[in-house]
């Protein structure tokens, strides 16, 4: 599984669990990595 896929899954899980810290962290990480 690619790093891009793992990060997109992490963003999706963060939204499902409604964790604001996770959403922010994973979204910023995704944007930095251009995923």
mmCIF file with all atom_site columns, N, CA and C in Angstrom:
data_model
loop_
_atom_site.group_PDB
_atom_site.id
_atom_site.type_symbol
_atom_site.label_atom_id
_atom_site.label_alt_id
_atom_site.label_comp_id
_atom_site.label_asym_id
_atom_site.label_entity_id
_atom_site.label_seq_id
_atom_site.pdbx_PDB_ins_code
_atom_site.Cartn_x
_atom_site.Cartn_y
_atom_site.Cartn_z
_atom_site.occupancy
_atom_site.B_iso_or_equiv
_atom_site.pdbx_formal_charge
_atom_site.auth_seq_id
_atom_site.auth_comp_id
_atom_site.auth_asym_id
_atom_site.auth_atom_id
_atom_site.pdbx_PDB_model_num
ATOM 1   N N  . UNK A 1 1  ? 0.859   -1.177 0.000  1.00 0.00 ? 1  UNK A N  1
ATOM 2   C CA . UNK A 1 1  ? 0.000   0.000  0.000  1.00 0.00 ? 1  UNK A CA 1
ATOM 3   C C  . UNK A 1 1  ? 0.899   1.231  0.000  1.00 0.00 ? 1  UNK A C  1
ATOM 4   N N  . UNK A 1 2  ? 0.575   2.152  -0.860 1.00 0.00 ? 2  UNK A N  1
ATOM 5   C CA . UNK A 1 2  ? 1.403   3.354  -0.983 1.00 0.00 ? 2  UNK A CA 1
ATOM 6   C C  . UNK A 1 2  ? 1.181   4.301  0.200  1.00 0.00 ? 2  UNK A C  1
ATOM 7   N N  . UNK A 1 3  ? 2.130   5.194  0.391  1.00 0.00 ? 3  UNK A N  1
ATOM 8   C CA . UNK A 1 3  ? 2.018   6.187  1.463  1.00 0.00 ? 3  UNK A CA 1
ATOM 9   C C  . UNK A 1 3  ? 0.812   7.087  1.231  1.00 0.00 ? 3  UNK A C  1
ATOM 10  N N  . UNK A 1 4  ? 0.540   7.411  -0.027 1.00 0.00 ? 4  UNK A N  1
ATOM 11  C CA . UNK A 1 4  ? -0.612  8.254  -0.361 1.00 0.00 ? 4  UNK A CA 1
ATOM 12  C C  . UNK A 1 4  ? -1.908  7.574  0.059  1.00 0.00 ? 4  UNK A C  1
ATOM 13  N N  . UNK A 1 5  ? -2.030  6.293  -0.234 1.00 0.00 ? 5  UNK A N  1
ATOM 14  C CA . UNK A 1 5  ? -3.234  5.545  0.127  1.00 0.00 ? 5  UNK A CA 1
ATOM 15  C C  . UNK A 1 5  ? -3.399  5.472  1.638  1.00 0.00 ? 5  UNK A C  1
ATOM 16  N N  . UNK A 1 6  ? -2.314  5.193  2.350  1.00 0.00 ? 6  UNK A N  1
ATOM 17  C CA . UNK A 1 6  ? -2.377  5.126  3.821  1.00 0.00 ? 6  UNK A CA 1
ATOM 18  C C  . UNK A 1 6  ? -2.826  6.458  4.411  1.00 0.00 ? 6  UNK A C  1
ATOM 19  N N  . UNK A 1 7  ? -2.305  7.557  3.870  1.00 0.00 ? 7  UNK A N  1
ATOM 20  C CA . UNK A 1 7  ? -2.663  8.871  4.402  1.00 0.00 ? 7  UNK A CA 1
ATOM 21  C C  . UNK A 1 7  ? -4.112  9.221  4.105  1.00 0.00 ? 7  UNK A C  1
ATOM 22  N N  . UNK A 1 8  ? -4.591  8.875  2.916  1.00 0.00 ? 8  UNK A N  1
ATOM 23  C CA . UNK A 1 8  ? -5.993  9.129  2.587  1.00 0.00 ? 8  UNK A CA 1
ATOM 24  C C  . UNK A 1 8  ? -6.920  8.315  3.483  1.00 0.00 ? 8  UNK A C  1
ATOM 25  N N  . UNK A 1 9  ? -6.529  7.088  3.799  1.00 0.00 ? 9  UNK A N  1
ATOM 26  C CA . UNK A 1 9  ? -7.311  6.267  4.730  1.00 0.00 ? 9  UNK A CA 1
ATOM 27  C C  . UNK A 1 9  ? -7.308  6.909  6.114  1.00 0.00 ? 9  UNK A C  1
ATOM 28  N N  . UNK A 1 10 ? -6.163  7.415  6.547  1.00 0.00 ? 10 UNK A N  1
ATOM 29  C CA . UNK A 1 10 ? -6.069  8.067  7.857  1.00 0.00 ? 10 UNK A CA 1
ATOM 30  C C  . UNK A 1 10 ? -6.982  9.287  7.928  1.00 0.00 ? 10 UNK A C  1
ATOM 31  N N  . UNK A 1 11 ? -7.041  10.064 6.860  1.00 0.00 ? 11 UNK A N  1
ATOM 32  C CA . UNK A 1 11 ? -7.931  11.230 6.822  1.00 0.00 ? 11 UNK A CA 1
ATOM 33  C C  . UNK A 1 11 ? -9.385  10.774 6.900  1.00 0.00 ? 11 UNK A C  1
ATOM 34  N N  . UNK A 1 12 ? -9.726  9.733  6.166  1.00 0.00 ? 12 UNK A N  1
ATOM 35  C CA . UNK A 1 12 ? -11.101 9.223  6.176  1.00 0.00 ? 12 UNK A CA 1
ATOM 36  C C  . UNK A 1 12 ? -11.489 8.714  7.559  1.00 0.00 ? 12 UNK A C  1
ATOM 37  N N  . UNK A 1 13 ? -10.607 7.973  8.203  1.00 0.00 ? 13 UNK A N  1
ATOM 38  C CA . UNK A 1 13 ? -10.891 7.454  9.545  1.00 0.00 ? 13 UNK A CA 1
ATOM 39  C C  . UNK A 1 13 ? -11.036 8.601  10.535 1.00 0.00 ? 13 UNK A C  1
ATOM 40  N N  . UNK A 1 14 ? -10.208 9.611  10.416 1.00 0.00 ? 14 UNK A N  1
ATOM 41  C CA . UNK A 1 14 ? -10.307 10.771 11.305 1.00 0.00 ? 14 UNK A CA 1
ATOM 42  C C  . UNK A 1 14 ? -11.672 11.439 11.173 1.00 0.00 ? 14 UNK A C  1
ATOM 43  N N  . UNK A 1 15 ? -12.191 11.508 9.958  1.00 0.00 ? 15 UNK A N  1
ATOM 44  C CA . UNK A 1 15 ? -13.514 12.109 9.755  1.00 0.00 ? 15 UNK A CA 1
ATOM 45  C C  . UNK A 1 15 ? -14.618 11.221 10.315 1.00 0.00 ? 15 UNK A C  1
ATOM 46  N N  . UNK A 1 16 ? -14.482 9.920  10.165 1.00 0.00 ? 16 UNK A N  1
ATOM 47  C CA . UNK A 1 16 ? -15.495 8.992  10.690 1.00 0.00 ? 16 UNK A CA 1
ATOM 48  C C  . UNK A 1 16 ? -15.547 9.077  12.208 1.00 0.00 ? 16 UNK A C  1
ATOM 49  N N  . UNK A 1 17 ? -14.390 9.154  12.858 1.00 0.00 ? 17 UNK A N  1
ATOM 50  C CA . UNK A 1 17 ? -14.351 9.208  14.319 1.00 0.00 ? 17 UNK A CA 1
ATOM 51  C C  . UNK A 1 17 ? -14.617 10.611 14.856 1.00 0.00 ? 17 UNK A C  1
ATOM 52  N N  . UNK A 1 18 ? -14.645 11.609 13.957 1.00 0.00 ? 18 UNK A N  1
ATOM 53  C CA . UNK A 1 18 ? -14.908 13.004 14.327 1.00 0.00 ? 18 UNK A CA 1
ATOM 54  C C  . UNK A 1 18 ? -13.922 13.540 15.369 1.00 0.00 ? 18 UNK A C  1
ATOM 55  N N  . UNK A 1 19 ? -12.656 13.150 15.221 1.00 0.00 ? 19 UNK A N  1
ATOM 56  C CA . UNK A 1 19 ? -11.603 13.638 16.112 1.00 0.00 ? 19 UNK A CA 1
ATOM 57  C C  . UNK A 1 19 ? -10.993 14.899 15.488 1.00 0.00 ? 19 UNK A C  1
ATOM 58  N N  . UNK A 1 20 ? -11.256 16.075 16.065 1.00 0.00 ? 20 UNK A N  1
ATOM 59  C CA . UNK A 1 20 ? -10.771 17.309 15.432 1.00 0.00 ? 20 UNK A CA 1
ATOM 60  C C  . UNK A 1 20 ? -9.247  17.385 15.341 1.00 0.00 ? 20 UNK A C  1
ATOM 61  N N  . UNK A 1 21 ? -8.544  16.843 16.330 1.00 0.00 ? 21 UNK A N  1
ATOM 62  C CA . UNK A 1 21 ? -7.084  16.877 16.306 1.00 0.00 ? 21 UNK A CA 1
ATOM 63  C C  . UNK A 1 21 ? -6.541  15.971 15.204 1.00 0.00 ? 21 UNK A C  1
ATOM 64  N N  . UNK A 1 22 ? -7.155  14.801 15.060 1.00 0.00 ? 22 UNK A N  1
ATOM 65  C CA . UNK A 1 22 ? -6.735  13.861 14.012 1.00 0.00 ? 22 UNK A CA 1
ATOM 66  C C  . UNK A 1 22 ? -7.030  14.422 12.631 1.00 0.00 ? 22 UNK A C  1
ATOM 67  N N  . UNK A 1 23 ? -8.207  15.008 12.469 1.00 0.00 ? 23 UNK A N  1
ATOM 68  C CA . UNK A 1 23 ? -8.582  15.584 11.175 1.00 0.00 ? 23 UNK A CA 1
ATOM 69  C C  . UNK A 1 23 ? -7.573  16.659 10.788 1.00 0.00 ? 23 UNK A C  1
ATOM 70  N N  . UNK A 1 24 ? -7.288  17.552 11.712 1.00 0.00 ? 24 UNK A N  1
ATOM 71  C CA . UNK A 1 24 ? -6.348  18.640 11.422 1.00 0.00 ? 24 UNK A CA 1
ATOM 72  C C  . UNK A 1 24 ? -4.953  18.105 11.113 1.00 0.00 ? 24 UNK A C  1
ATOM 73  N N  . UNK A 1 25 ? -4.475  17.201 11.945 1.00 0.00 ? 25 UNK A N  1
ATOM 74  C CA . UNK A 1 25 ? -3.126  16.668 11.757 1.00 0.00 ? 25 UNK A CA 1
ATOM 75  C C  . UNK A 1 25 ? -2.965  15.902 10.462 1.00 0.00 ? 25 UNK A C  1
ATOM 76  N N  . UNK A 1 26 ? -3.901  15.013 10.176 1.00 0.00 ? 26 UNK A N  1
ATOM 77  C CA . UNK A 1 26 ? -3.798  14.209 8.963  1.00 0.00 ? 26 UNK A CA 1
ATOM 78  C C  . UNK A 1 26 ? -4.020  15.052 7.715  1.00 0.00 ? 26 UNK A C  1
ATOM 79  N N  . UNK A 1 27 ? -4.892  16.038 7.797  1.00 0.00 ? 27 UNK A N  1
ATOM 80  C CA . UNK A 1 27 ? -5.133  16.899 6.640  1.00 0.00 ? 27 UNK A CA 1
ATOM 81  C C  . UNK A 1 27 ? -3.891  17.733 6.335  1.00 0.00 ? 27 UNK A C  1
ATOM 82  N N  . UNK A 1 28 ? -3.269  18.281 7.368  1.00 0.00 ? 28 UNK A N  1
ATOM 83  C CA . UNK A 1 28 ? -2.046  19.063 7.151  1.00 0.00 ? 28 UNK A CA 1
ATOM 84  C C  . UNK A 1 28 ? -0.937  18.182 6.588  1.00 0.00 ? 28 UNK A C  1
ATOM 85  N N  . UNK A 1 29 ? -0.806  16.980 7.128  1.00 0.00 ? 29 UNK A N  1
ATOM 86  C CA . UNK A 1 29 ? 0.218   16.052 6.647  1.00 0.00 ? 29 UNK A CA 1
ATOM 87  C C  . UNK A 1 29 ? -0.032  15.711 5.183  1.00 0.00 ? 29 UNK A C  1
ATOM 88  N N  . UNK A 1 30 ? -1.293  15.487 4.836  1.00 0.00 ? 30 UNK A N  1
ATOM 89  C CA . UNK A 1 30 ? -1.663  15.158 3.456  1.00 0.00 ? 30 UNK A CA 1
ATOM 90  C C  . UNK A 1 30 ? -1.305  16.315 2.531  1.00 0.00 ? 30 UNK A C  1
ATOM 91  N N  . UNK A 1 31 ? -1.587  17.536 2.966  1.00 0.00 ? 31 UNK A N  1
ATOM 92  C CA . UNK A 1 31 ? -1.300  18.706 2.139  1.00 0.00 ? 31 UNK A CA 1
ATOM 93  C C  . UNK A 1 31 ? 0.208   18.899 1.963  1.00 0.00 ? 31 UNK A C  1
ATOM 94  N N  . UNK A 1 32 ? 0.966   18.638 3.015  1.00 0.00 ? 32 UNK A N  1
ATOM 95  C CA . UNK A 1 32 ? 2.416   18.777 2.917  1.00 0.00 ? 32 UNK A CA 1
ATOM 96  C C  . UNK A 1 32 ? 3.011   17.745 1.970  1.00 0.00 ? 32 UNK A C  1
ATOM 97  N N  . UNK A 1 33 ? 2.428   16.563 1.974  1.00 0.00 ? 33 UNK A N  1
ATOM 98  C CA . UNK A 1 33 ? 2.923   15.472 1.127  1.00 0.00 ? 33 UNK A CA 1
ATOM 99  C C  . UNK A 1 33 ? 2.294   15.473 -0.260 1.00 0.00 ? 33 UNK A C  1
ATOM 100 N N  . UNK A 1 34 ? 1.339   16.372 -0.496 1.00 0.00 ? 34 UNK A N  1
ATOM 101 C CA . UNK A 1 34 ? 0.638   16.462 -1.782 1.00 0.00 ? 34 UNK A CA 1
ATOM 102 C C  . UNK A 1 34 ? -0.078  15.163 -2.120 1.00 0.00 ? 34 UNK A C  1
ATOM 103 N N  . UNK A 1 35 ? -0.629  14.513 -1.102 1.00 0.00 ? 35 UNK A N  1
ATOM 104 C CA . UNK A 1 35 ? -1.348  13.242 -1.323 1.00 0.00 ? 35 UNK A CA 1
ATOM 105 C C  . UNK A 1 35 ? -2.750  13.511 -1.801 1.00 0.00 ? 35 UNK A C  1
#
